[in-house]
CSV table of C-alpha atoms and ligand atoms in Angstrom, one decimal:
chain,number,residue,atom,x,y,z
A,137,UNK,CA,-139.0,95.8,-89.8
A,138,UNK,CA,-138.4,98.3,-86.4
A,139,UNK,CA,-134.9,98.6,-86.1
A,140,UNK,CA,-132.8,96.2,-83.7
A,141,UNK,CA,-132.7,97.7,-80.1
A,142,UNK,CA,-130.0,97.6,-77.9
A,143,UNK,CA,-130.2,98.0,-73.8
A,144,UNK,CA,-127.5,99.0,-71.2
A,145,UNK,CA,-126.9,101.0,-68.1
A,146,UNK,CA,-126.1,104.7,-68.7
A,147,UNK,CA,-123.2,106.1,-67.2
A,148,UNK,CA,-122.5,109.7,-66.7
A,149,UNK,CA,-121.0,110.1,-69.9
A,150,UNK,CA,-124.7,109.5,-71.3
A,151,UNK,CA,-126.4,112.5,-70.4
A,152,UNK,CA,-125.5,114.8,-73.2
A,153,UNK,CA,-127.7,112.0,-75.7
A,154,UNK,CA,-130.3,111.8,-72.4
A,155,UNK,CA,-130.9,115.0,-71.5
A,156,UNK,CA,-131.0,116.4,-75.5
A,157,UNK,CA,-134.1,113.3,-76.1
A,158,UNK,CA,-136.0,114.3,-73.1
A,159,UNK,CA,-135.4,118.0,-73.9
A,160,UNK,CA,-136.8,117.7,-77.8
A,161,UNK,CA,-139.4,115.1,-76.1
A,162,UNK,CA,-141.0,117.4,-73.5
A,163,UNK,CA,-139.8,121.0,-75.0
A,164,UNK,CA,-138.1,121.8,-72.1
A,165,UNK,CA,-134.3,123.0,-71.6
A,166,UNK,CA,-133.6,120.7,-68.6
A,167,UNK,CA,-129.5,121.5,-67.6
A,168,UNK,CA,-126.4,118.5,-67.8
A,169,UNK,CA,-125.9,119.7,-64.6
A,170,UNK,CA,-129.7,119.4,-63.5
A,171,UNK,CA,-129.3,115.9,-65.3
A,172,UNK,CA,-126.4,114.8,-63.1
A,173,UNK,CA,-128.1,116.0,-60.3
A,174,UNK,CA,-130.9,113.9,-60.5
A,175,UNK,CA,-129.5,111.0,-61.9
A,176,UNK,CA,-126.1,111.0,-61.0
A,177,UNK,CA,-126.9,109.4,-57.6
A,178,UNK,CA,-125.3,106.3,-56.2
A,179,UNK,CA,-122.7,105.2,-59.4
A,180,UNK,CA,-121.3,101.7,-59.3
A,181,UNK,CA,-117.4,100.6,-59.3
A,182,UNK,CA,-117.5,100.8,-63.1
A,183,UNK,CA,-119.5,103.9,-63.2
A,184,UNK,CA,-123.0,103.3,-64.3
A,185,UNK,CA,-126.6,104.4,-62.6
A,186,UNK,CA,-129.5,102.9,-62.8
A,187,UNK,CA,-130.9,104.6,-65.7
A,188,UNK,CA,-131.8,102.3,-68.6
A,189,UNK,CA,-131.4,103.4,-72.5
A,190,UNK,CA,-132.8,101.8,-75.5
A,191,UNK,CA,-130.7,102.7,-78.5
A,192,UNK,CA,-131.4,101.9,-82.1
A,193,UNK,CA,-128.8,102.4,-84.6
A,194,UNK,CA,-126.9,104.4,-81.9
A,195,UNK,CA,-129.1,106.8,-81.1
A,196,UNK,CA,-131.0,106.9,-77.6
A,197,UNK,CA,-135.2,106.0,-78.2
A,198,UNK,CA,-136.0,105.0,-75.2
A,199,UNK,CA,-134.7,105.7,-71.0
A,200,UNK,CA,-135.7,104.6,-67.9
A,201,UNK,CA,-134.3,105.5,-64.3
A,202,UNK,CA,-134.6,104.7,-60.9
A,203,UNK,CA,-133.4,107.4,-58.1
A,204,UNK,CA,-131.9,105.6,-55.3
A,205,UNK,CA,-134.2,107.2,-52.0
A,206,UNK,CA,-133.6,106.0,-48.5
A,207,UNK,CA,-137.2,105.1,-47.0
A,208,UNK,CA,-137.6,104.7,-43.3
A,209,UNK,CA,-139.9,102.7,-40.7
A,210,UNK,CA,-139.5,101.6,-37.7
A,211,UNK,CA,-136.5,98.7,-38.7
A,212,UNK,CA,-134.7,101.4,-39.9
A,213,UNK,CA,-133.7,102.8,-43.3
A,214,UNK,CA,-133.7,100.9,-46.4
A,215,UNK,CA,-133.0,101.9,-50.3
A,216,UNK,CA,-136.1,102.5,-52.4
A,217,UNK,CA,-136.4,103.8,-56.0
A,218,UNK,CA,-138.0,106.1,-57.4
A,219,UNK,CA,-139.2,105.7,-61.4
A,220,UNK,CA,-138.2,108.6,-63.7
A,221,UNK,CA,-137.5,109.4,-66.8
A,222,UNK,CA,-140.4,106.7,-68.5
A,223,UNK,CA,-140.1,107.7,-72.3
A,224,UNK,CA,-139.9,106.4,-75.6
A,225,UNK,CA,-139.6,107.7,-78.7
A,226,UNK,CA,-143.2,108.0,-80.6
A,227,UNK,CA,-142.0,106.0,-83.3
A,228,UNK,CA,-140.8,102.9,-81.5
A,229,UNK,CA,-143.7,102.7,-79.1
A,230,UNK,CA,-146.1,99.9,-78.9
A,231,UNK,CA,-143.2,97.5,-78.7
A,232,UNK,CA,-143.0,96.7,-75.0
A,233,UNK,CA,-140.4,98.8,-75.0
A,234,UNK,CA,-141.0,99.7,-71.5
A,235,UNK,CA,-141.4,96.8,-70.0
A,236,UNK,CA,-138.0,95.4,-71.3
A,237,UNK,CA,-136.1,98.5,-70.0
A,238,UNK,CA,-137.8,97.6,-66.9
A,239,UNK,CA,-136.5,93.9,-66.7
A,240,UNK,CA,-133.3,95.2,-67.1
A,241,UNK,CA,-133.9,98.1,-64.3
A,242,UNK,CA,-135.4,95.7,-61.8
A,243,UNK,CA,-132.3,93.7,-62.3
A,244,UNK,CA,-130.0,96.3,-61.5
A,245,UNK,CA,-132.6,97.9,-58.9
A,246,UNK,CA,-132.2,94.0,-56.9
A,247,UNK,CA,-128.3,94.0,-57.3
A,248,UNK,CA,-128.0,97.5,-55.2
A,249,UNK,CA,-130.7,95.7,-52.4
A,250,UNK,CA,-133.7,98.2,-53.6
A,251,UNK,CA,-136.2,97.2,-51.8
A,252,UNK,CA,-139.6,98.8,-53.4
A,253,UNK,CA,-139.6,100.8,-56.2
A,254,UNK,CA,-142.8,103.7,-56.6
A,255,UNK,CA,-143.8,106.5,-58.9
A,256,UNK,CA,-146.4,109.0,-59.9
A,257,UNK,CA,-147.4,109.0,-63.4
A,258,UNK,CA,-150.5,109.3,-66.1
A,259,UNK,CA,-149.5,106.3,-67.9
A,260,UNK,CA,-150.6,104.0,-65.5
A,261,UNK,CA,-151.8,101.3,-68.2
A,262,UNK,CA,-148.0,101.1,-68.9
A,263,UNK,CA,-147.0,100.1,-65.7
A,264,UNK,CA,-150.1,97.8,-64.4
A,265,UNK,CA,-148.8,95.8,-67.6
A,266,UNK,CA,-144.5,95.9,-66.0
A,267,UNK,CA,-146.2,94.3,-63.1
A,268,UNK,CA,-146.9,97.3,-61.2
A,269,UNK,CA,-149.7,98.0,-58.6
A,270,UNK,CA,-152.1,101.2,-58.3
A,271,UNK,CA,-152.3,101.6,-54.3
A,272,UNK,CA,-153.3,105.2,-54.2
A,273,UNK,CA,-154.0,108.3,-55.8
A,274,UNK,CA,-151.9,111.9,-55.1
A,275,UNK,CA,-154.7,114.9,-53.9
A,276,UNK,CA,-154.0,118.4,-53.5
A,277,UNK,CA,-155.0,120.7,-50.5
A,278,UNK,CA,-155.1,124.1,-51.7
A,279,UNK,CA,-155.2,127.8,-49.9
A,280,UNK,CA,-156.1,131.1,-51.8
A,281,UNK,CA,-154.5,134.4,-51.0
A,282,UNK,CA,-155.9,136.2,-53.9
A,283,UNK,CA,-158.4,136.6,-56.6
A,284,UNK,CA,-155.8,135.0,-59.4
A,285,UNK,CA,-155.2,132.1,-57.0
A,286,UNK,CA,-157.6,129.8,-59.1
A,287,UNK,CA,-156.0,130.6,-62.2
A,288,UNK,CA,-152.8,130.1,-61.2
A,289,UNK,CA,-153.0,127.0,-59.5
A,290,UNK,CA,-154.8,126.0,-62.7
A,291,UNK,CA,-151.8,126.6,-64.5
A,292,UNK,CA,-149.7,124.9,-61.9
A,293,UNK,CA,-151.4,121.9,-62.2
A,294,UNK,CA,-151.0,121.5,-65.8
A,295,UNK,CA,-154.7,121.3,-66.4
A,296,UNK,CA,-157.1,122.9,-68.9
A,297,UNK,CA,-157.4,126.5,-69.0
A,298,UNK,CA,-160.4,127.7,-66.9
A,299,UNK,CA,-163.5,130.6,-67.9
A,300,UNK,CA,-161.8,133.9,-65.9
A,301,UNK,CA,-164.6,134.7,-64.5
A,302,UNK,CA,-165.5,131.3,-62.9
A,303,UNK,CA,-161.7,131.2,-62.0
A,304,UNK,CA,-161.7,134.8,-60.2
A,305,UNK,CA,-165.2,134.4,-58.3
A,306,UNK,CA,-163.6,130.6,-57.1
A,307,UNK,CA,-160.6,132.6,-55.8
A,308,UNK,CA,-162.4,135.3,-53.8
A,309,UNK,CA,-165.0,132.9,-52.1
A,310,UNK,CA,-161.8,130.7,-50.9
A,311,UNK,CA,-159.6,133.1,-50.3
A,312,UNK,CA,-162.5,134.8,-47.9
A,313,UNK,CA,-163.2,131.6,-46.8
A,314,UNK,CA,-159.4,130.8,-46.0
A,315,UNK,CA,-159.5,134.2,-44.1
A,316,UNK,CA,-162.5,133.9,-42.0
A,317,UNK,CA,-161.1,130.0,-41.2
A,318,UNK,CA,-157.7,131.9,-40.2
A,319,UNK,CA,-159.5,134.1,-38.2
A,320,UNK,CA,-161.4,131.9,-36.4
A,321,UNK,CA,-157.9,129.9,-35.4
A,322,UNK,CA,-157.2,130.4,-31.5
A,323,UNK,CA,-153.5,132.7,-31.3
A,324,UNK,CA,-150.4,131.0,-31.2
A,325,UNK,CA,-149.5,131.5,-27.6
A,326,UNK,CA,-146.6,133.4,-27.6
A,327,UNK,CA,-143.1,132.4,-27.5
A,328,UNK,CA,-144.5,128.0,-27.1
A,329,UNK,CA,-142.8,127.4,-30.5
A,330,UNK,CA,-139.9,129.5,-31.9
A,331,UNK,CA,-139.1,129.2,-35.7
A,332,UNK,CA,-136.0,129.7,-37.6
A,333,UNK,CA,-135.0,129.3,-41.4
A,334,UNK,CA,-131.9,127.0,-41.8
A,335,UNK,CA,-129.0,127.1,-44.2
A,336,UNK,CA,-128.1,123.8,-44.4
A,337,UNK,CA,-129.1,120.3,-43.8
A,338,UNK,CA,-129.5,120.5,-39.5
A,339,UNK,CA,-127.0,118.1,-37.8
A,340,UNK,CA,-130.3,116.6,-35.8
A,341,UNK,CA,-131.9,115.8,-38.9
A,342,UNK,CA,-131.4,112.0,-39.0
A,343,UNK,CA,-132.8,111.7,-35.3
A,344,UNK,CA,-135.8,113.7,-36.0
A,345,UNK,CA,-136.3,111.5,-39.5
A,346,UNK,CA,-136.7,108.5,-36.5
A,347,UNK,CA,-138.4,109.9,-33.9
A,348,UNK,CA,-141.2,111.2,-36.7
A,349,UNK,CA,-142.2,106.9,-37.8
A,350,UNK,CA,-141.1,106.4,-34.7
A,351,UNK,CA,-144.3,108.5,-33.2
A,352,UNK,CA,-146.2,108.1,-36.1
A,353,UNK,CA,-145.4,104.6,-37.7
A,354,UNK,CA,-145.7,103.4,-40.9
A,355,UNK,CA,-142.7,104.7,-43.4
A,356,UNK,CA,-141.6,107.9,-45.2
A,357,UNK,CA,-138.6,109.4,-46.7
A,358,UNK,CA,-135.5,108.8,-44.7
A,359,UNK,CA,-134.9,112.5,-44.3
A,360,UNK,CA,-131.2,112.0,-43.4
A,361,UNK,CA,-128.8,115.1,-43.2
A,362,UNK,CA,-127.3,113.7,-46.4
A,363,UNK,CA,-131.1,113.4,-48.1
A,364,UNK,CA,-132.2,117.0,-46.8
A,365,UNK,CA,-128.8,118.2,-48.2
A,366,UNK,CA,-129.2,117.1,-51.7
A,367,UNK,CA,-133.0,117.2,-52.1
A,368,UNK,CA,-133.4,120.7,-50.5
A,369,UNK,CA,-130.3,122.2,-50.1
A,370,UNK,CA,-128.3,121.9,-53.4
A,371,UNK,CA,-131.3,120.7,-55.7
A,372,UNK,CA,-130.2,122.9,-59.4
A,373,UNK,CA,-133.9,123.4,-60.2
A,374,UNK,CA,-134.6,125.7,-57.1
A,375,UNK,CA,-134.1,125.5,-53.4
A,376,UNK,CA,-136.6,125.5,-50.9
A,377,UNK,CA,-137.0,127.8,-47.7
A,378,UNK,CA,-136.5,125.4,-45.0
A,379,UNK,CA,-138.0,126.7,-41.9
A,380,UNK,CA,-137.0,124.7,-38.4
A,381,UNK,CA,-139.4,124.7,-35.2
A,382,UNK,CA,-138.1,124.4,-31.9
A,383,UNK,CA,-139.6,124.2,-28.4
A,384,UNK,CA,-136.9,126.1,-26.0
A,385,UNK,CA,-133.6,124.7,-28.1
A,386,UNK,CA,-135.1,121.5,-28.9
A,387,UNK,CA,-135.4,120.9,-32.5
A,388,UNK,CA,-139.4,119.7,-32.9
A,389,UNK,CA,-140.0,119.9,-37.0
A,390,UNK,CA,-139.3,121.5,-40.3
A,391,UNK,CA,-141.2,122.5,-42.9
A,392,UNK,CA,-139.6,123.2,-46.9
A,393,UNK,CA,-141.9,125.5,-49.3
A,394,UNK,CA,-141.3,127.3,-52.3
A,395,UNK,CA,-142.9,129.2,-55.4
A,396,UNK,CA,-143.2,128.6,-58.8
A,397,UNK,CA,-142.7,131.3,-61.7
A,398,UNK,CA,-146.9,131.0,-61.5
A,399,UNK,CA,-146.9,132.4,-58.3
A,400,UNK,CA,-147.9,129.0,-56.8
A,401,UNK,CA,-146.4,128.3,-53.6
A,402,UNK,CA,-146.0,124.7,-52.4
A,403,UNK,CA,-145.5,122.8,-49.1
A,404,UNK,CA,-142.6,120.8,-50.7
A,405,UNK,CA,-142.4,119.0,-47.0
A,406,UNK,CA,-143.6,118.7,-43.3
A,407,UNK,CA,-142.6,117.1,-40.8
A,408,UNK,CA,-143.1,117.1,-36.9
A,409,UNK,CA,-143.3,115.5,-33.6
A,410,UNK,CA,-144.6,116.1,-29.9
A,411,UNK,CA,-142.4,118.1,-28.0
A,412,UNK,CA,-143.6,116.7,-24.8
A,413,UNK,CA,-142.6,119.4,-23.1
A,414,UNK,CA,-145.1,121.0,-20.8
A,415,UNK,CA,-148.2,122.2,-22.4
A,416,UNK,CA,-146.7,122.7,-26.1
A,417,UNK,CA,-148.5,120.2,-28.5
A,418,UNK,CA,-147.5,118.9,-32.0
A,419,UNK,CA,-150.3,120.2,-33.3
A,420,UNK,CA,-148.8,124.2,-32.2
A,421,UNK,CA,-145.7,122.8,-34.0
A,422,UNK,CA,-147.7,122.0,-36.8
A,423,UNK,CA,-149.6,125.3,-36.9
A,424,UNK,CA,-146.4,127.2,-36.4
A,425,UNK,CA,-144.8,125.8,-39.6
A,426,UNK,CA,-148.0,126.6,-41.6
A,427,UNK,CA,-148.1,130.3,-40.6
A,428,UNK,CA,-144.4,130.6,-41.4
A,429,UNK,CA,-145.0,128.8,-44.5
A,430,UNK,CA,-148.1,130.7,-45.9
A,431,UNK,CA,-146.6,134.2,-44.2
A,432,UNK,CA,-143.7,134.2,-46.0
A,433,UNK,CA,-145.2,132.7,-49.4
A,434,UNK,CA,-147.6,135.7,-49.3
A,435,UNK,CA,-144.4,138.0,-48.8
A,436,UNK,CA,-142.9,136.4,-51.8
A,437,UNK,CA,-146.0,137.5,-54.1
A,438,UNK,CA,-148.0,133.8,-54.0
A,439,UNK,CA,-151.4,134.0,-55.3
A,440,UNK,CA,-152.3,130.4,-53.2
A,441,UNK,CA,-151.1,127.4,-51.8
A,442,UNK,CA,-150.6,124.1,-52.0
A,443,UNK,CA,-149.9,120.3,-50.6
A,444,UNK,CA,-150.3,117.0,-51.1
A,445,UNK,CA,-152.3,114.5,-49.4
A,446,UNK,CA,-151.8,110.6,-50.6
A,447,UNK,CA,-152.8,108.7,-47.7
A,448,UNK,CA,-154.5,108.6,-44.3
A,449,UNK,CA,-151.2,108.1,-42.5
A,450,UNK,CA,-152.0,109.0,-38.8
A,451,UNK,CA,-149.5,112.1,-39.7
A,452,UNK,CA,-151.0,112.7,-43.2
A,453,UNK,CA,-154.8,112.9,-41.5
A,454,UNK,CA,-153.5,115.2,-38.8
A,455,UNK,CA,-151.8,117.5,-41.0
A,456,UNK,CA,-154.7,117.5,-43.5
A,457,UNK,CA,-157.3,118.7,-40.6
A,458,UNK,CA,-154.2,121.4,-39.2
A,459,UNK,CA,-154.6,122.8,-42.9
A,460,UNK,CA,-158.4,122.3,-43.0
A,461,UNK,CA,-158.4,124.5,-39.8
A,462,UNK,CA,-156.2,127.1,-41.9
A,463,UNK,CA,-159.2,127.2,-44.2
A,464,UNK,CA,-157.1,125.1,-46.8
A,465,UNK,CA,-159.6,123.3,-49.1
A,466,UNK,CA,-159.1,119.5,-50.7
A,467,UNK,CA,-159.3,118.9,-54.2
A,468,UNK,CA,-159.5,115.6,-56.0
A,469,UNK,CA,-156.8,116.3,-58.9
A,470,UNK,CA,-153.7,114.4,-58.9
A,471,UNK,CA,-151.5,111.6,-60.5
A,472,UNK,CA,-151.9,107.3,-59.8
A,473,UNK,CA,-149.2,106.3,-57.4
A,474,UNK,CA,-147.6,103.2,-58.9
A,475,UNK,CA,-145.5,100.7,-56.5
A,476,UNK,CA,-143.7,97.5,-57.1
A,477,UNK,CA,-142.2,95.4,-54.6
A,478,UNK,CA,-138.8,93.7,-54.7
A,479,UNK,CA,-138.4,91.1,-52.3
A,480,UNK,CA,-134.9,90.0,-51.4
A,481,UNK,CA,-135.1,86.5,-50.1
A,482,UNK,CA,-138.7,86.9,-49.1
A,483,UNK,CA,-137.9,90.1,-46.7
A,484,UNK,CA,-140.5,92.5,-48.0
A,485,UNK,CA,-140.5,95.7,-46.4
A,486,UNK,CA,-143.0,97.3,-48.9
A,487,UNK,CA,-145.0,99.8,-46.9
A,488,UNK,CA,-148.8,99.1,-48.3
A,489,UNK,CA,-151.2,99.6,-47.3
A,490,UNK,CA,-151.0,102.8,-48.1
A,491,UNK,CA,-152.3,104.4,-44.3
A,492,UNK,CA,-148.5,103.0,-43.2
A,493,UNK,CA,-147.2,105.6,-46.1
A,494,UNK,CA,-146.4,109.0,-45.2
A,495,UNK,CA,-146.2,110.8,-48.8
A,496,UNK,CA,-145.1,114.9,-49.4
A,497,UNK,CA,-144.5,116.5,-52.9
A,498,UNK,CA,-141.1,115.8,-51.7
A,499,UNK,CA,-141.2,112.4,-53.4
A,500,UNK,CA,-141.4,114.4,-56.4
A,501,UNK,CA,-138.6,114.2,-58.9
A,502,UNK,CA,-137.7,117.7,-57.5
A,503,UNK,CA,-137.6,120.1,-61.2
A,504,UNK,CA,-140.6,122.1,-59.6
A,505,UNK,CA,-141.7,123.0,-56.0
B,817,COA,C1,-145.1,105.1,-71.3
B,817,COA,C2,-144.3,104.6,-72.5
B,817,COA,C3,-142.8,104.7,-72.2
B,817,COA,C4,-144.7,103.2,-72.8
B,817,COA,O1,-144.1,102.8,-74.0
B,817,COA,P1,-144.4,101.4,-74.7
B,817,COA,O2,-143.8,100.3,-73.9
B,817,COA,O3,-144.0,101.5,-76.1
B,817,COA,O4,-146.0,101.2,-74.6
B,817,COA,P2,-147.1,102.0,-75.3
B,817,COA,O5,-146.6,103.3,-75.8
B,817,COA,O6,-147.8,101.0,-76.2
B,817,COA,O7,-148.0,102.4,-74.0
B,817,COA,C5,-148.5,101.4,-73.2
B,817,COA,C6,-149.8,101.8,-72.6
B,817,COA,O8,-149.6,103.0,-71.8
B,817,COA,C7,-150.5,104.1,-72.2
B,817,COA,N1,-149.8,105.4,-72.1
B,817,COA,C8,-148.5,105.7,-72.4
B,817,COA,N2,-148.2,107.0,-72.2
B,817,COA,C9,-149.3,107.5,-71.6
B,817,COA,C10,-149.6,108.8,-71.0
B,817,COA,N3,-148.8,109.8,-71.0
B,817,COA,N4,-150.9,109.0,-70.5
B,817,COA,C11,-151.8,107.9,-70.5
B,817,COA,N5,-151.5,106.7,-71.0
B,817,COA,C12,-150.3,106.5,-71.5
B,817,COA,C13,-150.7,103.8,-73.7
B,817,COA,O9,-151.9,104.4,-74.1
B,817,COA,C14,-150.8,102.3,-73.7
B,817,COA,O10,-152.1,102.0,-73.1
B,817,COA,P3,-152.9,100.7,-73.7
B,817,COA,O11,-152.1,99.5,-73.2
B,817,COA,O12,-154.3,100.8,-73.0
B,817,COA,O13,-152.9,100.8,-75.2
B,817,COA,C15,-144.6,105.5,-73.7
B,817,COA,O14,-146.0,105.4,-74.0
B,817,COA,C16,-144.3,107.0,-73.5
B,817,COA,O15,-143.1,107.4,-73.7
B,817,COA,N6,-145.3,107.8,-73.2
B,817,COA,C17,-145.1,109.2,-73.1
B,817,COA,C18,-144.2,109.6,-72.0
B,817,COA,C19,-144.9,109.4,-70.6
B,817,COA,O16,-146.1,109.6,-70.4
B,817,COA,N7,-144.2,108.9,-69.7
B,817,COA,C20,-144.7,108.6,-68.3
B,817,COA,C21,-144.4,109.8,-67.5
B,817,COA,S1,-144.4,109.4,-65.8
């Protein structure tokens, strides 16, 4: 008979017993104060986050969690949730475990007015069955610099290792090709787009997080001055470059890219809007972040890199063809988006179809670039 299990809302107090079961889970050596970081987010009056355990006899065989993410569209912001931390214990699986950390989750996730809760994961069959839907797919667009590129991005991406030589012949033909696409691009004209690496979270970020569904429609991260500041700025697992553009003073777009101890780099983030300011387009904004993004990942020693494309959002399409132009190639391997809506008193504001979506590895959890 499976020992009686027990649910509640964690509270920071819990991440010592969290932390250690998704450590001996997953191998890793994930930090407390990585742990707080992520999860600590948003506590209520009497201290606890929405992050689910399971307990059995005590000890912790199961967690859920929700990060609280402000989304925005063109009402406004609103408070999402992004799933995390989906695990339980081998031995207590196959009893719906998941789904009833979930009913308590999605009550919790409805008393803080979270409007739409979404996820990327490979155990999709899990949440189809916790009333989840599948709208979309993540993709990668990938850029070699060198002859390792294929290899490492192999690595990177978790997936099987590949034959060397196949890997090695793949990088050089890209990263020629990526070359010759490069040097087929027409010169930045000089001096149209000036770029600058910030700091710390800009004071204009919150108007530019606006103007971008503003322009572009549809909804993506509210990328707030107090959003950029934790997810960028003071994230424990590794902070981002965050390189600004600006036509004369005014801010137009940033762009956030790291890399990875495998020599991956990644566009964490882009965003930008039309200067509409004589001749300068968005699309020299655009091109102005790449180049500082893929300049300065070669300087650091990247072998390739990467981004996500999710959806044909009007900005998602255009950026896809400004890295296409860069001689940036697509590749079909990714993880299943999984969504569920929570309606408050009918108001939805769940942004599917998924061309209304703008989506960047920046809805990742954040423990890797
Ligand atoms: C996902 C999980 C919490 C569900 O636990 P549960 O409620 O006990 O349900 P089960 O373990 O029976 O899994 C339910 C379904 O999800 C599938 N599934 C679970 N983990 C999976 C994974 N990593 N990849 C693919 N499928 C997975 C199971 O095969 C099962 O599919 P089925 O219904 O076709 O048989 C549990 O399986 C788990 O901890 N998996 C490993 C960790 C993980 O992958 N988490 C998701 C990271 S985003």
């Amino acid at each position: 008979m499976p020992p009686s299990v027990e649910m509640r809302l964690g509270t920071a107090d819990d991440a010592r017993a969290c932390n250690d079961f998704h450590n001996s889970y997953y191998g890793t050596s994930r930090t407390l104060a990585q742990w707080h970081w992520e999860f600590g987010r948003g506590p209520t009056d009497n201290g606890t986050i929405p992050f689910v355990i399971a307990l059995a006899d005590g000890r912790v065989v199961g967690t859920q969690a929700l990060i609280p993410i402000e989304l925005v569209d063109s009402r406004g912001a609103y408070w999402s949730g992004k799933s995390e931390e989906t695990l339980v214990a081998e031995s207590m699986r196959g009893q719906h475990l998941f789904d009833r950390m979930y009913d308590v989750l999605l009550a919790e996730a409805q008393r803080r007015d979270i409007r739409f809760i979404w996820g990327f994961t490979p155990a999709s069959h899990a949440f189809l069955r916790a009333g989840f839907v599948i709208p979309a797919r993540t993709s990668q667009v990938f850029c070699c610099f060198t002859n390792d590129a294929a290899k490492q991005f192999r690595l990177a991406s978790g997936s099987a290792r590949g034959h060397r030589s196949i890997d090695t012949l793949a990088s050089s033909a890209l990263s020629l090709y990526s070359a010759v696409r490069r040097g087929f691009k027409p010169r930045l004209r000089k001096g149209v787009v000036s770029c600058t690496g910030l700091s710390e979270p800009p004071s204009w970020a919150d108007t530019i997080s606006h103007d971008f569904v503003g322009e572009w429609g549809g909804t993506s991260l509210h990328r707030s001055k107090e959003y950029l500041d934790w997810r960028f700025f003071s994230n424990p697992f590794g902070r981002p470059a965050v390189v600004a553009a600006f036509v004369g003073d005014h801010p137009v777009g940033w762009v956030a890219f790291g890399m990875g101890e495998d020599r991956t780099a990644s566009i964490v983030d882009l965003v930008a809007v039309s200067p509409n300011r004589g001749a300068v387009t968005v699309d020299d904004v655009i091109d102005a972040l790449l180049r500082e993004a893929m300049n300065q990942s070669r300087d650091m020693g990247a072998a390739g890199i990467r981004a996500w494309h999710v959806s044909n959002h009007p900005f998602a399409s255009k950026l896809r063809r400004r890295l296409h132009a860069f001689g940036w190639v697509s590749l079909s391997r990714g993880f299943d988006m999984v969504v569920r809506e929570i309606a408050a008193d009918g108001d939805t504001r769940t942004p599917v179809p998924m061309n209304q979506f703008y989506v960047t590895r920046a809805f990742t959890e954040g423990s890797s670039f």
